[in-house]
Amino acid sequence: MTEPSNSIGTGEASGDQIASWRDRAVEQLIANGTIISDVVANAMRTVPRQLFIPEVSPQEAYEPFRAVVTKRDEEGNALSSVSDMHVQAFMLEQAAIVPGMNVLEIGSGGYNAALLTELVGPSGTVTTVDIDPYVTDRASRMLNEAGYSRVNVVLGDAEAGVPAYAPYDRILVTMGAWDIPPAWSAQLAKGGRISAALRIRGLHRVITFEQADGYLVSTASKMFGFVAVQGAGAHQAKLLVMRDGEVTLRFDDGTDLDPSLFEGVFETPRVEVWSGAFIGLGEFLDTLQMWLATAFPGFCMVLVDQDRDTGVVAPRNASSAMAVVDAAGNLAYLTTRPATEDGHKALEYGVHAYGPDAARLAESVAEQLRVWSREHRRALGPQYRIYPAGTPDDLLPHGRVVEKAHSRVSISWPQAATAAAGQGLSATPVK
């Protein structure tokens, strides 16, 4: 596509300046290994991203790690956004789209649909769906102005997919989904792929799935955050508010534990254990997070209200931390302290725990930090499989099983069979 003249969002910038910013962004994504194919690079060099996010300047539109919120609710929470170029490039590369494909995008912003149109070519079809008429109207208008009017823009709840244009060779879910509805798998063509922003145990991952024998199996995953899906697929985490709102425990998949177990837990002496497990500055937490989420059924997040913070959850300036609770009324959360590893600055993980048997839980969590450090740090992450709800346990692989409304999500660690067996993680459900 040629650069439109006098287009919205271009401001005073010239076409040459905009092209330079765009090329620089693409080169950054090539340099860090996110863009690995010429077809994705060419699509990102072609589509005028600045036309789809007039909320920021053209130069800001091409900051490759910047997402732009395009709609908020009355409390300021993001309802819709245009994702950053980094995550979009990752999803496009993993989807492996070729000319002639029929692609469904769930969650509309306009820009990604334009990229998909470049990838499928004149013989392919792109459909984008969103539940919010503001979002679909905006996407339609901007796609038309940018020259991509042949995209099918659909207003509707994507829980049911879009049967009118199915089956799809690829389905890209660019909203934060909590589950994989049956319609998405049913509308996938044979040999198709789903690349979904999926929330598992409160952790956000973009996971690409391929079809297998009655289930979906992951081929790649990476930690990214997305605006939560609305409509029938929306999901509310269970919150346990403590100390008059200073501390809240968030259980993404719910919990069967009686909240009264934790009354006064912070009045008990705090136990502190340091694990000897390190993480480098700037190193991703993705495998650490998911390992703890699979190792403990009581995995949750502890949130601190900064306006009420008394320091009971340390470090004092932290607003959240990974945490674990158990049926005995104990609570443990992760903390860090500055350290040096192989001559480089790093952080050492520690555990703070409260409760009647806090020392036992603190040591158990610290040991799993050590297991992660020995077996999974800088290694391949887990494999995810999506099975229909009701699939018997004996058909699932070793690992943690997370129960969803429509599916059972199996999380297994290929190199951790011994550790998993020792932790009792063979098809262990989390409800």
C-alpha positions as a printed NumPy array, in Angstrom:
array([[  0.   ,   0.   ,   0.   ],
       [  1.23 ,   3.508,  -0.755],
       [  1.33 ,   6.105,   1.997],
       [ -1.908,   8.163,   1.929],
       [ -1.415,  11.912,   1.833],
       [ -3.1  ,  14.265,   4.323],
       [ -4.342,  11.273,   6.344],
       [ -5.608,  11.386,   9.914],
       [ -2.957,  10.911,  12.572],
       [ -0.046,  12.087,  10.43 ],
       [  0.178,  15.544,  11.996],
       [  3.069,  17.546,  10.607],
       [  5.213,  14.48 ,   9.92 ],
       [  6.179,  13.86 ,   6.309],
       [  5.695,  10.543,   4.543],
       [  9.463,   9.997,   4.573],
       [  9.631,  10.562,   8.337],
       [  6.798,   8.136,   8.966],
       [  8.384,   5.527,   6.718],
       [ 11.667,   5.964,   8.599],
       [  9.995,   5.438,  11.996],
       [  8.191,   2.391,  10.631],
       [ 11.36 ,   0.856,   9.195],
       [ 13.227,   1.467,  12.438],
       [ 10.507,  -0.318,  14.446],
       [ 10.59 ,  -3.308,  12.103],
       [ 14.387,  -3.468,  12.278],
       [ 14.223,  -3.49 ,  16.085],
       [ 11.822,  -6.426,  15.996],
       [ 14.044,  -8.268,  13.545],
       [ 17.103,  -7.619,  15.707],
       [ 15.488,  -9.044,  18.855],
       [ 14.246, -12.131,  17.038],
       [ 10.52 , -11.369,  17.114],
       [ 10.192, -10.941,  13.345],
       [ 11.798, -13.917,  11.598],
       [ 10.115, -13.933,   8.187],
       [ 10.151, -11.559,   5.242],
       [  6.372, -11.754,   4.882],
       [  5.697, -10.412,   8.39 ],
       [  8.42 ,  -7.775,   8.005],
       [  6.958,  -6.639,   4.698],
       [  3.419,  -6.479,   6.114],
       [  4.588,  -4.313,   9.001],
       [  6.531,  -2.085,   6.632],
       [  3.424,  -1.683,   4.462],
       [  0.505,  -1.02 ,   6.831],
       [  0.309,   2.621,   8.046],
       [ -0.046,   1.958,  11.787],
       [ -0.37 ,   5.644,  12.63 ],
       [ -3.747,   5.774,  10.865],
       [ -5.176,   3.294,  13.365],
       [ -4.052,   5.084,  16.539],
       [ -4.553,   8.824,  16.046],
       [ -4.611,   9.087,  19.864],
       [ -0.797,   9.321,  19.74 ],
       [  1.703,  11.005,  17.442],
       [  2.967,   9.167,  14.341],
       [  6.381,   8.744,  15.948],
       [  4.831,   7.26 ,  19.105],
       [  2.72 ,   4.935,  16.946],
       [  5.918,   3.215,  15.853],
       [  7.363,   2.587,  19.298],
       [  7.439,  -1.225,  18.943],
       [  6.741,  -2.057,  22.583],
       [  3.937,   0.44 ,  23.134],
       [  0.265,  -0.518,  23.206],
       [ -2.315,   2.254,  22.893],
       [ -5.567,   2.176,  24.836],
       [ -8.441,   3.343,  22.617],
       [-11.343,   3.059,  25.077],
       [-11.659,   3.15 ,  28.873],
       [-14.542,   2.73 ,  31.293],
       [-15.654,   5.365,  33.787],
       [-13.063,   4.148,  36.298],
       [-10.231,   4.39 ,  33.808],
       [ -9.882,   0.664,  33.127],
       [ -8.884,  -0.259,  29.583],
       [-11.71 ,  -1.759,  27.511],
       [-10.038,  -1.793,  24.12 ],
       [ -6.567,  -1.179,  22.768],
       [ -4.281,  -1.547,  19.797],
       [ -1.587,  -3.995,  20.916],
       [  2.077,  -3.186,  20.571],
       [  3.941,  -4.21 ,  17.425],
       [  6.015,  -6.703,  19.403],
       [  3.12 ,  -8.948,  20.427],
       [  1.405,  -8.566,  17.063],
       [  4.548,  -9.663,  15.244],
       [  4.954, -12.633,  17.597],
       [  1.385, -13.807,  17.011],
       [  1.656, -13.385,  13.246],
       [  4.9  , -15.331,  13.095],
       [  3.481, -18.181,  15.169],
       [  0.28 , -18.268,  13.137],
       [  2.31 , -18.882,   9.951],
       [ -0.26 , -17.296,   7.63 ],
       [  0.081, -17.84 ,   3.883],
       [ -1.759, -16.301,   0.926],
       [ -5.272, -17.556,   0.346],
       [ -6.052, -18.342,   3.969],
       [ -9.32 , -17.529,   5.717],
       [ -8.52 , -15.844,   9.044],
       [-10.682, -14.817,  12.007],
       [ -9.49 , -12.153,  14.434],
       [-11.301, -11.94 ,  17.783],
       [-10.94 ,  -8.436,  19.205],
       [-10.908,  -5.551,  16.726],
       [ -8.51 ,  -2.659,  16.531],
       [ -8.114,  -2.339,  12.786],
       [ -4.34 ,  -2.397,  12.501],
       [ -3.903,  -6.133,  13.058],
       [ -6.704,  -6.893,  10.59 ],
       [ -4.836,  -4.801,   8.02 ],
       [ -1.643,  -6.779,   8.676],
       [ -3.6  , -10.012,   8.25 ],
       [ -4.985,  -8.724,   4.957],
       [ -1.478,  -8.164,   3.665],
       [ -0.522, -11.711,   4.681],
       [ -3.523, -13.527,   3.155],
       [ -3.276, -11.526,  -0.062],
       [ -6.022, -10.866,  -2.628],
       [ -7.175, -14.499,  -2.594],
       [ -7.574, -14.67 ,   1.186],
       [-10.231, -13.425,   3.584],
       [-10.008, -11.652,   6.942],
       [-12.86 , -11.317,   9.426],
       [-12.564,  -9.327,  12.632],
       [-15.2  ,  -9.444,  15.398],
       [-15.817,  -7.42 ,  18.548],
       [-18.679,  -7.118,  21.027],
       [-18.455,  -3.32 ,  21.308],
       [-20.08 ,  -1.226,  18.545],
       [-17.717,   1.652,  19.334],
       [-14.787,  -0.637,  18.552],
       [-16.223,  -2.122,  15.363],
       [-17.343,   1.28 ,  14.053],
       [-13.888,   2.671,  14.746],
       [-12.184,  -0.316,  13.107],
       [-14.425,  -0.133,  10.017],
       [-13.801,   3.556,   9.565],
       [-10.031,   3.292,   9.906],
       [ -9.743,   0.192,   7.721],
       [-11.674,   1.998,   4.981],
       [ -9.506,   5.11 ,   5.284],
       [ -6.337,   3.004,   5.111],
       [ -7.5  ,   1.078,   2.046],
       [ -8.525,  -2.222,   3.652],
       [-12.277,  -2.056,   3.132],
       [-12.567,  -5.728,   2.15 ],
       [-12.066,  -6.866,   5.779],
       [-15.295,  -8.309,   7.208],
       [-15.962,  -6.328,  10.387],
       [-18.542,  -8.104,  12.539],
       [-20.337,  -6.854,  15.667],
       [-21.047,  -9.745,  18.   ],
       [-20.069, -11.829,  21.013],
       [-17.148, -13.953,  19.854],
       [-17.988, -16.694,  22.362],
       [-19.932, -18.199,  19.439],
       [-17.194, -17.431,  16.913],
       [-18.38 , -16.146,  13.521],
       [-20.045, -19.102,  11.759],
       [-20.996, -17.055,   8.69 ],
       [-17.432, -17.119,   7.328],
       [-16.176, -20.402,   8.847],
       [-14.19 , -22.609,   8.642],
       [-11.028, -20.658,   9.408],
       [ -7.467, -21.656,   8.693],
       [ -6.303, -19.423,  11.514],
       [ -8.014, -17.859,  14.528],
       [ -6.184, -15.077,  16.368],
       [ -7.606, -14.073,  19.755],
       [ -6.31 , -10.608,  20.56 ],
       [ -8.415, -10.168,  23.706],
       [ -7.526, -11.696,  27.062],
       [ -9.594, -14.89 ,  27.038],
       [-10.129, -17.023,  30.142],
       [-11.324, -20.089,  28.218],
       [-11.382, -21.617,  24.724],
       [-15.078, -21.916,  23.765],
       [-16.101, -24.998,  21.754],
       [-17.137, -22.786,  18.815],
       [-13.564, -21.704,  18.193],
       [-12.324, -25.264,  17.798],
       [-15.426, -26.262,  15.815],
       [-14.903, -23.407,  13.342],
       [-11.227, -24.221,  12.81 ],
       [-10.42 , -25.856,   9.477],
       [ -8.527, -29.131,   9.405],
       [ -4.867, -28.425,  10.077],
       [ -5.702, -24.959,  11.412],
       [ -4.135, -23.029,  14.278],
       [ -5.467, -20.907,  17.113],
       [ -3.195, -18.226,  18.558],
       [ -4.853, -16.954,  21.716],
       [ -4.141, -14.505,  24.492],
       [ -5.155, -16.845,  27.313],
       [ -5.352, -16.32 ,  31.077],
       [ -4.363, -19.369,  33.122],
       [ -4.305, -19.193,  36.925],
       [ -4.208, -15.406,  36.602],
       [ -1.136, -15.498,  34.338],
       [ -1.354, -14.061,  30.823],
       [  0.185, -15.981,  27.95 ],
       [ -0.094, -15.821,  24.174],
       [ -0.242, -19.478,  23.176],
       [ -0.408, -20.938,  19.676],
       [ -2.288, -24.239,  19.414],
       [ -2.511, -26.875,  16.706],
       [ -5.163, -29.546,  16.381],
       [ -4.447, -33.006,  17.729],
       [ -6.606, -36.085,  18.355],
       [ -9.559, -34.517,  20.141],
       [ -7.611, -31.69 ,  21.772],
       [ -5.453, -28.65 ,  21.044],
       [ -1.722, -28.742,  21.768],
       [  0.606, -25.756,  22.113],
       [  3.474, -25.082,  19.753],
       [  4.69 , -21.791,  21.263],
       [  3.913, -19.447,  24.14 ],
       [  5.077, -16.114,  25.474],
       [  4.121, -13.816,  28.347],
       [  1.985, -10.861,  27.232],
       [ -0.93 ,  -8.965,  28.765],
       [ -4.209,  -8.115,  27.01 ],
       [ -7.48 ,  -6.321,  27.743],
       [ -9.942,  -8.877,  29.13 ],
       [-12.626, -10.364,  26.907],
       [-16.187,  -9.133,  27.466],
       [-19.545, -10.842,  27.051],
       [-20.341, -14.487,  27.721],
       [-16.653, -15.37 ,  27.99 ],
       [-15.89 , -12.816,  30.712],
       [-14.621, -14.222,  33.992],
       [-14.294, -12.665,  37.421],
       [-11.575, -13.809,  39.789],
       [-12.433, -14.563,  43.401],
       [-11.099, -11.956,  45.807],
       [-10.378, -12.365,  49.509],
       [-10.056,  -8.906,  51.087],
       [ -7.998,  -8.742,  54.275],
       [ -6.863,  -6.127,  56.814],
       [ -9.616,  -3.662,  55.891],
       [ -8.579,  -3.656,  52.249],
       [ -4.832,  -3.321,  52.688],
       [ -4.21 ,  -6.846,  51.351],
       [ -6.278,  -8.799,  48.824],
       [ -5.766, -12.358,  47.629],
       [ -6.871, -12.968,  44.036],
       [ -7.739, -16.514,  42.963],
       [ -8.228, -16.502,  39.217],
       [ -9.825, -19.95 ,  39.059],
       [-11.68 , -19.669,  42.361],
       [-10.916, -21.566,  45.542],
       [-12.71 , -24.013,  47.806],
       [-10.841, -22.768,  50.874],
       [-12.889, -21.211,  53.67 ],
       [-11.897, -17.516,  53.998],
       [-12.196, -17.813,  57.781],
       [ -9.029, -19.954,  57.728],
       [ -6.999, -16.802,  57.145],
       [ -8.557, -14.535,  59.745],
       [ -5.731, -13.018,  61.744],
       [ -3.047, -14.789,  59.677],
       [ -0.929, -11.625,  59.57 ],
       [ -0.973, -11.464,  63.377],
       [  1.249, -14.56 ,  63.526],
       [  5.068, -14.246,  63.417],
       [  6.494, -13.887,  59.929],
       [  8.838, -16.626,  58.726],
       [ 11.509, -15.698,  56.184],
       [ 13.354, -18.215,  53.976],
       [ 15.819, -17.406,  51.194],
       [ 15.97 , -19.925,  48.368],
       [ 19.312, -19.406,  46.682],
       [ 17.385, -19.171,  43.395],
       [ 18.229, -16.118,  41.32 ],
       [ 16.891, -14.198,  38.378],
       [ 18.857, -11.744,  36.296],
       [ 17.813,  -8.141,  35.873],
       [ 15.552,  -8.002,  32.815],
       [ 15.096, -11.779,  32.729],
       [ 11.559, -12.972,  32.   ],
       [  9.51 , -14.436,  34.867],
       [  7.288, -16.555,  32.636],
       [  8.558, -20.02 ,  33.519],
       [  8.914, -19.171,  37.209],
       [  5.337, -17.942,  37.424],
       [  3.875, -20.941,  35.666],
       [  5.999, -23.438,  37.587],
       [  4.683, -22.176,  40.918],
       [  1.17 , -22.05 ,  39.493],
       [  1.437, -25.737,  38.595],
       [  3.281, -26.814,  41.745],
       [  0.702, -25.515,  44.229],
       [ -3.094, -25.82 ,  44.085],
       [ -3.356, -22.756,  46.335],
       [ -1.48 , -20.464,  43.952],
       [ -2.823, -16.892,  43.9  ],
       [ -1.7  , -13.278,  43.751],
       [ -1.396, -11.02 ,  46.769],
       [ -2.296,  -7.394,  46.034],
       [ -1.428,  -4.435,  48.241],
       [ -3.395,  -1.19 ,  48.365],
       [ -0.634,   1.409,  48.341],
       [ -2.807,   3.928,  50.183],
       [ -3.275,   1.49 ,  53.093],
       [  0.154,  -0.171,  52.996],
       [  1.638,  -0.771,  56.457],
       [  4.471,  -2.955,  55.229],
       [  2.99 ,  -6.248,  56.374],
       [  3.586,  -7.509,  52.842],
       [  7.163,  -6.645,  51.888],
       [  8.846,  -5.215,  49.931],
       [  6.916,  -2.201,  51.059],
       [  6.634,  -0.544,  47.63 ],
       [  5.384,  -3.689,  45.848],
       [  1.76 ,  -3.704,  44.725],
       [  1.553,  -7.432,  44.003],
       [  3.403, -10.706,  44.419],
       [  2.947, -14.392,  43.686],
       [  1.517, -16.21 ,  46.676],
       [  0.475, -19.655,  47.932],
       [ -2.094, -20.62 ,  50.552],
       [ -2.964, -24.016,  51.997],
       [ -5.837, -25.727,  53.794],
       [ -4.112, -25.295,  57.158],
       [ -4.522, -21.517,  56.993],
       [ -0.941, -20.676,  56.024],
       [ -0.017, -17.975,  53.521],
       [  3.299, -17.437,  51.758],
       [  4.38 , -14.922,  49.155],
       [  7.519, -14.252,  47.15 ],
       [  9.904, -11.415,  47.765],
       [ 13.361, -10.54 ,  46.462],
       [ 16.597,  -8.949,  47.581],
       [ 19.552,  -7.611,  45.555],
       [ 22.223, -10.209,  44.854],
       [ 25.162, -10.998,  42.6  ],
       [ 25.238, -14.039,  40.346],
       [ 28.365, -14.903,  38.356],
       [ 29.559, -11.336,  38.775],
       [ 26.337,  -9.81 ,  37.477],
       [ 23.599,  -7.969,  39.32 ],
       [ 20.613, -10.18 ,  40.051],
       [ 17.79 , -10.771,  42.487],
       [ 17.468, -13.651,  44.925],
       [ 14.035, -15.028,  45.613],
       [ 12.825, -15.408,  49.144],
       [  9.597, -16.402,  50.848],
       [  7.691, -14.654,  53.614],
       [  5.076, -16.803,  55.292],
       [  2.437, -16.464,  57.997],
       [  0.197, -18.927,  59.759],
       [  0.21 , -21.824,  62.241],
       [  2.734, -23.824,  60.194],
       [  4.355, -21.028,  58.232],
       [  7.849, -22.525,  58.318],
       [  6.715, -25.674,  56.513],
       [  4.941, -23.769,  53.72 ],
       [  7.81 , -21.287,  53.36 ],
       [ 10.328, -24.094,  52.906],
       [  8.035, -25.918,  50.476],
       [  7.746, -22.809,  48.274],
       [ 11.49 , -22.141,  48.543],
       [ 12.209, -25.697,  47.427],
       [ 10.044, -25.251,  44.346],
       [ 11.987, -22.091,  43.549],
       [ 15.135, -24.224,  43.653],
       [ 13.55 , -26.852,  41.403],
       [ 12.622, -24.147,  38.925],
       [ 16.149, -22.741,  39.037],
       [ 17.748, -26.155,  38.406],
       [ 15.357, -27.519,  35.799],
       [ 13.42 , -24.743,  34.081],
       [ 15.227, -21.43 ,  34.224],
       [ 16.182, -20.414,  30.66 ],
       [ 14.718, -23.708,  29.419],
       [ 11.696, -24.46 ,  27.293],
       [  8.499, -23.707,  29.122],
       [  5.548, -26.014,  29.664],
       [  3.309, -27.568,  27.082],
       [ -0.364, -26.611,  27.176],
       [ -3.19 , -28.812,  25.981],
       [ -6.858, -27.898,  25.749],
       [ -9.269, -30.792,  26.291],
       [-13.073, -30.603,  26.275],
       [-14.663, -30.288,  29.707],
       [-15.455, -33.735,  31.067],
       [-12.402, -35.446,  29.562],
       [-11.423, -38.254,  31.997],
       [ -8.232, -37.825,  34.008],
       [ -6.675, -40.96 ,  32.553],
       [ -6.639, -39.365,  29.092],
       [ -4.604, -36.384,  30.309],
       [ -0.797, -36.196,  30.511],
       [  1.169, -35.715,  33.735],
       [  0.846, -32.164,  34.982],
       [ -1.497, -29.672,  36.535],
       [ -5.041, -29.532,  35.181],
       [ -6.903, -26.23 ,  35.368],
       [-10.664, -26.471,  35.123],
       [-12.457, -23.963,  32.903],
       [-16.091, -23.636,  31.926],
       [-15.665, -25.312,  28.534],
       [-12.303, -27.008,  28.813],
       [ -9.654, -28.686,  30.894],
       [ -6.248, -27.052,  30.456],
       [ -3.342, -29.442,  30.979],
       [  0.029, -27.89 ,  31.842],
       [  2.931, -30.325,  31.649],
       [  6.686, -29.889,  31.871],
       [  8.518, -32.28 ,  29.522],
       [ 11.751, -32.407,  31.551],
       [ 10.068, -32.567,  34.955],
       [  8.37 , -35.95 ,  35.079],
       [ 10.217, -36.978,  38.236],
       [  9.608, -33.683,  40.011],
       [  5.963, -33.701,  38.967],
       [  5.424, -37.203,  40.275],
       [  7.061, -36.225,  43.54 ],
       [  4.66 , -33.337,  43.914],
       [  1.599, -35.409,  43.093],
       [  0.921, -33.486,  39.922],
       [ -0.336, -36.329,  37.742],
       [ -3.557, -34.973,  36.225],
       [ -4.168, -32.97 ,  39.388],
       [ -7.143, -30.666,  38.919],
       [ -7.396, -27.096,  40.112],
       [-10.951, -25.892,  40.515]])
